[in-house]
Amino acid sequence: MQNAKGIYEGQRETDPNKRVFILTRSFFAGQQRYAAAAWSGDIASRWHDMKDQIAGGINFSMSGTPYWTMDAGGFLVENRFHKPDAVDLEEWRELNSRWYQYGAFLPLFRAHGQYPYREPYNIAPVDHPAYKSMIYAINLRYKLLAYNYSLAAKTFFDDYSMIRGLAMDFPQDKDGFDRNDQYLWGPSLLISPVTEKGASSRKIHFPKGTSWYDLYSGKMVTGGQDLLVAAPYERIPVYVRAGAILPIGPVMQYTAEKKPDVLDVYVYAGANGHFSLYEDEGSNYNYEKGKYSRIDFSYDNSTKTLSVANRQGDFDGMLTKRKFNFIFVSDSNAVGLDVSPAKPTVVTYAGKALQVKLK
């Protein structure tokens, strides 16, 4: 921690207008205050190592150290993957696909390793399911930027953890306490990575006390049960909690490529919900001086009404006007990222409060 402190303070003094970032495998409680994020080191590229990462990340986060990640695809590669035969090559492609899917729901999403090379185009040709899967995961990561960045703000301002063991948000659901291969990504998303070769389904525990919606199709599942669900090659099972308000932005090649002047905002029926959309300048420390904005969304399930509050705060370059496409998801209106809604409710937002009846 003292090493990170020295780097952080020295770098901020040298270049005060650029955020410090330290990636380290040596971590102590509280080190995140010095812009440090931990990764789990030079792990092996094996299925069971990937599964072990899930429990490791959950425990790390529950220990009060929120910024953790691992090498998607592993780092140390068995010899059989260096010059693979046809069977081993297909396993290598599938392993990386599943690891990319999991990595997209961590505080840092990064593939890292030596030979064989880890870029999607080096792993599989563009018409292969592995390539399509990895590109989908990368694009989804960018589409979730508004949600993820708001989680990062909540981590900073409210001492939050982005990776959440099921017991953290569902303390009454004793059946979820020992689930070490599932976790919540923020308050809204239930993440269940696939860690078995050749698997096209996996068993998922759905915490009780709420309903859950398939992110891709919008189909609803009642909580409080274990179910075997489909897990096709190109998708990691992800379910959205009832009451969630989930912003989905555009596909981008890098975070500053486009301003999110149009956001699809998915609202999930079954419970009241709240989401605070946080934005700032993105690369400096002006947020420490109050230069940021929040837009609070609240959903009343009894009236099916979504309220958008007055925008609070401002910063240089802030969007003063934008469009929200509100998409209502319910048991009778199953829509998701792979199933387009018939007609979203489109509103123009210029910073003033408004209400929308959803249907």
Short mmCIF file of C-alpha atoms in Angstrom, two decimals:
data_model
loop_
_atom_site.label_atom_id
_atom_site.label_comp_id
_atom_site.label_asym_id
_atom_site.label_seq_id
_atom_site.Cartn_x
_atom_site.Cartn_y
_atom_site.Cartn_z
CA MET A 1 0.00 0.00 0.00
CA GLN A 2 2.88 2.39 0.72
CA ASN A 3 4.30 1.64 -2.72
CA ALA A 4 0.96 2.49 -4.35
CA LYS A 5 0.66 5.62 -2.20
CA GLY A 6 4.05 6.86 -3.36
CA ILE A 7 3.24 6.31 -7.03
CA TYR A 8 -0.21 7.87 -6.69
CA GLU A 9 0.92 10.99 -4.87
CA GLY A 10 3.94 11.47 -7.11
CA GLN A 11 1.96 11.03 -10.31
CA ARG A 12 -0.79 13.39 -9.20
CA GLU A 13 1.81 16.03 -8.42
CA THR A 14 3.53 15.51 -11.78
CA ASP A 15 0.37 15.41 -13.91
CA PRO A 16 -2.53 16.71 -11.80
CA ASN A 17 -5.08 16.78 -14.62
CA LYS A 18 -4.94 13.09 -15.47
CA ARG A 19 -6.30 10.26 -13.35
CA VAL A 20 -3.76 7.85 -11.93
CA PHE A 21 -4.22 4.14 -12.56
CA ILE A 22 -2.13 1.38 -10.99
CA LEU A 23 -2.59 -2.28 -11.89
CA THR A 24 -1.00 -4.54 -9.28
CA ARG A 25 -0.99 -8.09 -8.02
CA SER A 26 0.11 -6.93 -4.56
CA PHE A 27 -2.84 -5.55 -2.65
CA PHE A 28 -3.76 -4.58 0.90
CA ALA A 29 -7.07 -3.40 2.34
CA GLY A 30 -7.64 0.25 1.51
CA GLN A 31 -5.23 0.36 -1.40
CA GLN A 32 -8.02 1.40 -3.76
CA ARG A 33 -7.78 4.91 -2.33
CA TYR A 34 -4.51 5.20 -4.25
CA ALA A 35 -6.08 4.35 -7.62
CA ALA A 36 -4.90 0.74 -7.43
CA ALA A 37 -6.71 -2.23 -8.94
CA ALA A 38 -5.66 -5.81 -8.32
CA TRP A 39 -5.48 -8.67 -10.73
CA SER A 40 -5.06 -12.26 -9.70
CA GLY A 41 -1.65 -12.83 -11.28
CA ASP A 42 -0.38 -15.36 -13.78
CA ILE A 43 -3.18 -17.91 -13.61
CA ALA A 44 -3.35 -20.96 -15.84
CA SER A 45 -5.52 -21.24 -18.94
CA ARG A 46 -7.67 -24.10 -17.64
CA TRP A 47 -11.38 -24.46 -17.04
CA HIS A 48 -11.09 -25.07 -13.31
CA ASP A 49 -8.81 -22.03 -12.95
CA MET A 50 -11.48 -19.88 -14.55
CA LYS A 51 -14.08 -21.22 -12.12
CA ASP A 52 -11.77 -20.54 -9.17
CA GLN A 53 -11.51 -16.91 -10.25
CA ILE A 54 -15.21 -16.36 -9.63
CA ALA A 55 -14.98 -17.29 -5.95
CA GLY A 56 -11.71 -15.38 -5.63
CA GLY A 57 -13.23 -12.20 -7.04
CA ILE A 58 -16.32 -12.46 -4.82
CA ASN A 59 -14.24 -12.93 -1.68
CA PHE A 60 -11.86 -10.14 -2.67
CA SER A 61 -14.73 -7.73 -3.14
CA MET A 62 -16.53 -8.78 0.04
CA SER A 63 -13.29 -8.04 1.93
CA GLY A 64 -13.77 -4.37 1.11
CA THR A 65 -11.43 -4.12 -1.87
CA PRO A 66 -13.70 -3.34 -4.83
CA TYR A 67 -11.36 -3.18 -7.84
CA TRP A 68 -10.37 -6.71 -8.83
CA THR A 69 -9.94 -8.52 -12.12
CA MET A 70 -8.11 -11.40 -13.80
CA ASP A 71 -6.55 -12.27 -17.14
CA ALA A 72 -9.43 -13.26 -19.40
CA GLY A 73 -8.24 -16.44 -21.07
CA GLY A 74 -5.65 -17.09 -18.38
CA PHE A 75 -1.94 -16.36 -18.70
CA LEU A 76 0.01 -19.64 -18.47
CA VAL A 77 -0.94 -21.86 -21.39
CA GLU A 78 -0.53 -25.62 -21.67
CA ASN A 79 1.81 -26.82 -24.42
CA ARG A 80 -1.07 -28.47 -26.25
CA PHE A 81 -2.52 -25.02 -27.01
CA HIS A 82 0.72 -23.67 -28.50
CA LYS A 83 0.53 -25.83 -31.61
CA PRO A 84 -2.93 -27.34 -31.21
CA ASP A 85 -4.51 -30.09 -33.22
CA ALA A 86 -8.08 -29.57 -34.39
CA VAL A 87 -9.64 -30.77 -31.12
CA ASP A 88 -7.41 -28.67 -28.86
CA LEU A 89 -7.87 -25.62 -31.08
CA GLU A 90 -11.64 -25.78 -30.66
CA GLU A 91 -11.25 -26.12 -26.89
CA TRP A 92 -8.93 -23.09 -26.84
CA ARG A 93 -11.53 -21.08 -28.72
CA GLU A 94 -14.36 -22.15 -26.46
CA LEU A 95 -12.31 -21.50 -23.30
CA ASN A 96 -11.50 -17.96 -24.39
CA SER A 97 -15.11 -17.32 -25.40
CA ARG A 98 -16.39 -18.26 -21.97
CA TRP A 99 -13.64 -16.30 -20.26
CA TYR A 100 -14.35 -13.16 -22.30
CA GLN A 101 -18.04 -13.48 -21.38
CA TYR A 102 -17.17 -13.61 -17.69
CA GLY A 103 -14.57 -10.84 -17.95
CA ALA A 104 -17.13 -8.41 -19.36
CA PHE A 105 -18.78 -8.26 -15.92
CA LEU A 106 -15.80 -7.29 -13.78
CA PRO A 107 -14.45 -3.90 -12.64
CA LEU A 108 -11.74 -4.23 -15.30
CA PHE A 109 -12.29 -6.22 -18.50
CA ARG A 110 -8.95 -7.25 -19.94
CA ALA A 111 -7.44 -10.15 -21.85
CA HIS A 112 -3.75 -10.65 -21.22
CA GLY A 113 -1.19 -13.31 -22.04
CA GLN A 114 1.77 -14.27 -24.13
CA TYR A 115 1.64 -16.70 -27.05
CA PRO A 116 -0.86 -17.82 -28.30
CA TYR A 117 -2.10 -14.30 -28.93
CA ARG A 118 -5.31 -13.22 -27.25
CA GLU A 119 -7.02 -10.86 -29.67
CA PRO A 120 -10.33 -12.31 -30.94
CA TYR A 121 -9.10 -12.31 -34.54
CA ASN A 122 -6.06 -14.36 -33.48
CA ILE A 123 -8.22 -16.87 -31.64
CA ALA A 124 -10.86 -17.62 -34.27
CA PRO A 125 -12.02 -16.50 -37.74
CA VAL A 126 -14.86 -14.00 -37.96
CA ASP A 127 -17.49 -16.59 -38.89
CA HIS A 128 -16.70 -18.81 -35.91
CA PRO A 129 -18.98 -18.86 -32.81
CA ALA A 130 -15.97 -18.04 -30.61
CA TYR A 131 -15.20 -14.85 -32.51
CA LYS A 132 -18.87 -13.80 -32.51
CA SER A 133 -19.08 -14.50 -28.79
CA MET A 134 -16.00 -12.44 -27.91
CA ILE A 135 -17.11 -9.50 -30.06
CA TYR A 136 -20.57 -9.62 -28.49
CA ALA A 137 -19.00 -9.52 -25.01
CA ILE A 138 -16.75 -6.57 -25.93
CA ASN A 139 -19.65 -4.65 -27.48
CA LEU A 140 -21.88 -5.40 -24.49
CA ARG A 141 -19.22 -4.03 -22.16
CA TYR A 142 -19.31 -0.70 -24.00
CA LYS A 143 -23.12 -0.70 -24.17
CA LEU A 144 -23.16 -1.05 -20.38
CA LEU A 145 -20.78 1.88 -19.88
CA ALA A 146 -23.42 4.18 -18.37
CA TYR A 147 -24.40 1.49 -15.85
CA ASN A 148 -20.81 0.50 -15.06
CA TYR A 149 -19.55 4.08 -14.69
CA SER A 150 -22.42 4.83 -12.34
CA LEU A 151 -21.40 1.77 -10.30
CA ALA A 152 -17.87 3.15 -10.13
CA ALA A 153 -19.26 6.45 -8.83
CA LYS A 154 -21.32 4.59 -6.24
CA THR A 155 -18.17 2.73 -5.21
CA PHE A 156 -16.32 6.03 -4.72
CA PHE A 157 -19.06 8.06 -3.06
CA ASP A 158 -20.92 5.33 -1.12
CA ASP A 159 -18.21 2.72 -0.34
CA TYR A 160 -19.92 0.24 -2.64
CA SER A 161 -18.70 -3.01 -4.20
CA MET A 162 -19.36 -3.77 -7.85
CA ILE A 163 -18.90 -7.55 -7.49
CA ARG A 164 -21.44 -8.69 -4.92
CA GLY A 165 -21.82 -12.11 -3.32
CA LEU A 166 -25.47 -13.14 -3.24
CA ALA A 167 -25.55 -12.87 0.56
CA MET A 168 -24.78 -9.14 0.36
CA ASP A 169 -28.05 -8.22 -1.34
CA PHE A 170 -30.14 -11.22 -0.29
CA PRO A 171 -29.26 -11.89 3.37
CA GLN A 172 -32.54 -13.75 3.97
CA ASP A 173 -31.89 -16.21 1.15
CA LYS A 174 -29.81 -18.83 2.96
CA ASP A 175 -29.75 -21.07 -0.15
CA GLY A 176 -27.59 -18.48 -1.89
CA PHE A 177 -24.89 -18.20 0.76
CA ASP A 178 -22.67 -20.98 -0.59
CA ARG A 179 -23.01 -20.15 -4.29
CA ASN A 180 -19.42 -19.38 -5.21
CA ASP A 181 -19.83 -19.41 -9.01
CA GLN A 182 -22.51 -16.71 -9.25
CA TYR A 183 -22.55 -13.08 -8.20
CA LEU A 184 -24.39 -9.82 -8.63
CA TRP A 185 -22.87 -7.17 -10.86
CA GLY A 186 -24.09 -4.04 -9.13
CA PRO A 187 -27.63 -4.10 -7.76
CA SER A 188 -29.34 -5.28 -10.93
CA LEU A 189 -27.52 -8.07 -12.80
CA LEU A 190 -27.12 -11.72 -11.79
CA ILE A 191 -24.00 -13.15 -13.46
CA SER A 192 -23.50 -16.91 -13.88
CA PRO A 193 -20.36 -17.72 -15.94
CA VAL A 194 -20.09 -21.01 -17.80
CA THR A 195 -16.95 -22.87 -16.71
CA GLU A 196 -17.36 -26.36 -18.18
CA LYS A 197 -16.09 -27.45 -21.56
CA GLY A 198 -18.88 -28.23 -24.00
CA ALA A 199 -21.64 -26.99 -21.70
CA SER A 200 -24.75 -25.52 -23.31
CA SER A 201 -26.66 -25.10 -20.04
CA ARG A 202 -25.90 -24.52 -16.38
CA LYS A 203 -27.68 -24.59 -13.03
CA ILE A 204 -28.50 -21.18 -11.59
CA HIS A 205 -29.77 -20.18 -8.18
CA PHE A 206 -32.31 -17.36 -8.42
CA PRO A 207 -32.41 -15.48 -5.10
CA LYS A 208 -35.84 -15.36 -3.52
CA GLY A 209 -37.88 -12.29 -2.84
CA THR A 210 -37.87 -10.98 -6.40
CA SER A 211 -38.36 -12.00 -10.01
CA TRP A 212 -35.62 -12.16 -12.62
CA TYR A 213 -35.59 -11.42 -16.34
CA ASP A 214 -33.32 -12.90 -18.98
CA LEU A 215 -31.17 -9.99 -20.24
CA TYR A 216 -31.33 -11.16 -23.84
CA SER A 217 -34.94 -12.32 -24.21
CA GLY A 218 -36.79 -10.64 -21.35
CA LYS A 219 -38.38 -13.89 -20.19
CA MET A 220 -39.23 -13.86 -16.49
CA VAL A 221 -38.17 -16.38 -13.83
CA THR A 222 -39.54 -16.47 -10.28
CA GLY A 223 -36.92 -16.19 -7.56
CA GLY A 224 -36.34 -18.70 -4.77
CA GLN A 225 -35.46 -21.68 -6.94
CA ASP A 226 -32.63 -23.44 -8.74
CA LEU A 227 -33.10 -23.97 -12.46
CA LEU A 228 -31.12 -25.48 -15.30
CA VAL A 229 -31.06 -22.72 -17.91
CA ALA A 230 -29.78 -22.49 -21.47
CA ALA A 231 -26.23 -21.24 -21.88
CA PRO A 232 -25.50 -21.28 -25.61
CA TYR A 233 -21.95 -20.91 -26.85
CA GLU A 234 -22.32 -17.21 -27.63
CA ARG A 235 -24.04 -16.05 -24.42
CA ILE A 236 -23.27 -16.00 -20.70
CA PRO A 237 -26.47 -16.34 -18.64
CA VAL A 238 -27.35 -12.91 -17.25
CA TYR A 239 -30.58 -12.10 -15.43
CA VAL A 240 -31.95 -8.70 -14.43
CA ARG A 241 -33.64 -8.09 -11.10
CA ALA A 242 -37.26 -6.92 -11.03
CA GLY A 243 -37.38 -3.17 -10.41
CA ALA A 244 -34.08 -2.61 -12.16
CA ILE A 245 -33.57 0.45 -14.35
CA LEU A 246 -30.83 -0.43 -16.81
CA PRO A 247 -29.33 2.10 -19.26
CA ILE A 248 -27.92 0.68 -22.49
CA GLY A 249 -25.78 2.88 -24.69
CA PRO A 250 -24.22 2.62 -28.14
CA VAL A 251 -21.50 0.24 -29.30
CA MET A 252 -18.15 2.03 -29.24
CA GLN A 253 -14.51 1.33 -29.97
CA TYR A 254 -13.31 3.40 -27.00
CA THR A 255 -15.07 5.19 -24.18
CA ALA A 256 -14.81 8.74 -25.54
CA GLU A 257 -15.73 7.90 -29.14
CA LYS A 258 -19.38 8.95 -28.83
CA LYS A 259 -21.43 10.98 -26.41
CA PRO A 260 -24.37 8.96 -25.07
CA ASP A 261 -26.97 11.38 -26.43
CA VAL A 262 -29.37 8.47 -26.91
CA LEU A 263 -29.81 5.83 -24.21
CA ASP A 264 -32.14 2.84 -24.18
CA VAL A 265 -33.46 2.64 -20.63
CA TYR A 266 -34.89 -0.78 -19.76
CA VAL A 267 -37.34 -0.79 -16.84
CA TYR A 268 -38.21 -4.16 -15.29
CA ALA A 269 -41.65 -4.67 -13.74
CA GLY A 270 -42.32 -6.42 -10.44
CA ALA A 271 -40.84 -4.07 -7.83
CA ASN A 272 -40.14 -0.43 -7.21
CA GLY A 273 -36.74 0.66 -8.49
CA HIS A 274 -34.18 3.45 -8.50
CA PHE A 275 -31.08 4.24 -10.54
CA SER A 276 -28.78 7.25 -10.43
CA LEU A 277 -27.05 7.98 -13.74
CA TYR A 278 -23.68 9.54 -12.96
CA GLU A 279 -21.52 11.43 -15.47
CA ASP A 280 -18.39 13.57 -15.33
CA GLU A 281 -15.51 14.69 -17.56
CA GLY A 282 -14.06 11.18 -17.58
CA SER A 283 -10.33 11.72 -17.35
CA ASN A 284 -9.49 14.26 -14.62
CA TYR A 285 -10.14 14.95 -10.94
CA ASN A 286 -12.69 17.72 -11.29
CA TYR A 287 -15.32 15.42 -9.79
CA GLU A 288 -13.51 15.95 -6.47
CA LYS A 289 -14.50 19.61 -6.82
CA GLY A 290 -18.15 18.74 -7.48
CA LYS A 291 -17.96 18.88 -11.27
CA TYR A 292 -20.30 16.01 -12.12
CA SER A 293 -23.98 15.41 -12.73
CA ARG A 294 -26.61 12.94 -11.61
CA ILE A 295 -29.93 12.05 -13.17
CA ASP A 296 -32.13 10.03 -10.80
CA PHE A 297 -34.67 7.56 -12.19
CA SER A 298 -37.43 6.10 -9.97
CA TYR A 299 -39.96 3.46 -10.91
CA ASP A 300 -43.29 2.99 -9.10
CA ASN A 301 -44.48 -0.53 -9.79
CA SER A 302 -48.02 0.06 -8.50
CA THR A 303 -48.70 2.81 -11.05
CA LYS A 304 -46.21 1.66 -13.72
CA THR A 305 -44.77 5.18 -13.68
CA LEU A 306 -41.16 6.12 -14.30
CA SER A 307 -40.05 9.45 -12.85
CA VAL A 308 -36.92 11.24 -14.06
CA ALA A 309 -35.75 13.92 -11.64
CA ASN A 310 -34.18 17.28 -12.37
CA ARG A 311 -30.54 16.88 -13.32
CA GLN A 312 -28.28 17.72 -10.40
CA GLY A 313 -24.88 19.30 -11.00
CA ASP A 314 -22.93 20.13 -14.13
CA PHE A 315 -19.49 19.83 -15.73
CA ASP A 316 -17.68 21.03 -18.84
CA GLY A 317 -18.84 19.25 -21.98
CA MET A 318 -21.99 17.91 -20.35
CA LEU A 319 -24.88 16.85 -22.56
CA THR A 320 -27.63 19.38 -21.95
CA LYS A 321 -30.17 17.61 -24.14
CA ARG A 322 -30.58 13.93 -24.97
CA LYS A 323 -33.10 11.23 -25.83
CA PHE A 324 -34.20 8.36 -23.63
CA ASN A 325 -35.87 5.34 -25.22
CA PHE A 326 -37.84 3.78 -22.36
CA ILE A 327 -38.41 0.05 -22.77
CA PHE A 328 -40.78 -1.65 -20.34
CA VAL A 329 -40.11 -5.32 -19.61
CA SER A 330 -42.73 -7.45 -17.88
CA ASP A 331 -44.00 -11.01 -17.82
CA SER A 332 -46.41 -10.12 -20.61
CA ASN A 333 -43.91 -8.01 -22.54
CA ALA A 334 -40.75 -10.09 -22.86
CA VAL A 335 -38.14 -7.97 -24.62
CA GLY A 336 -34.39 -7.87 -24.19
CA LEU A 337 -31.12 -7.01 -25.85
CA ASP A 338 -31.65 -9.71 -28.48
CA VAL A 339 -35.43 -9.15 -28.80
CA SER A 340 -36.29 -5.62 -29.88
CA PRO A 341 -39.37 -3.90 -28.44
CA ALA A 342 -42.23 -3.15 -30.78
CA LYS A 343 -42.21 0.54 -29.93
CA PRO A 344 -40.21 2.17 -27.11
CA THR A 345 -41.46 5.32 -25.40
CA VAL A 346 -39.18 8.09 -26.64
CA VAL A 347 -38.69 11.30 -24.66
CA THR A 348 -36.37 14.26 -24.98
CA TYR A 349 -34.70 15.19 -21.70
CA ALA A 350 -33.19 18.63 -21.16
CA GLY A 351 -32.54 18.43 -17.43
CA LYS A 352 -36.08 19.05 -16.18
CA ALA A 353 -38.14 16.48 -14.29
CA LEU A 354 -40.65 14.38 -16.18
CA GLN A 355 -42.85 11.33 -15.71
CA VAL A 356 -43.70 8.54 -18.13
CA LYS A 357 -46.44 5.92 -17.89
CA LEU A 358 -45.01 2.62 -19.06
CA LYS A 359 -46.84 -0.09 -20.91
#
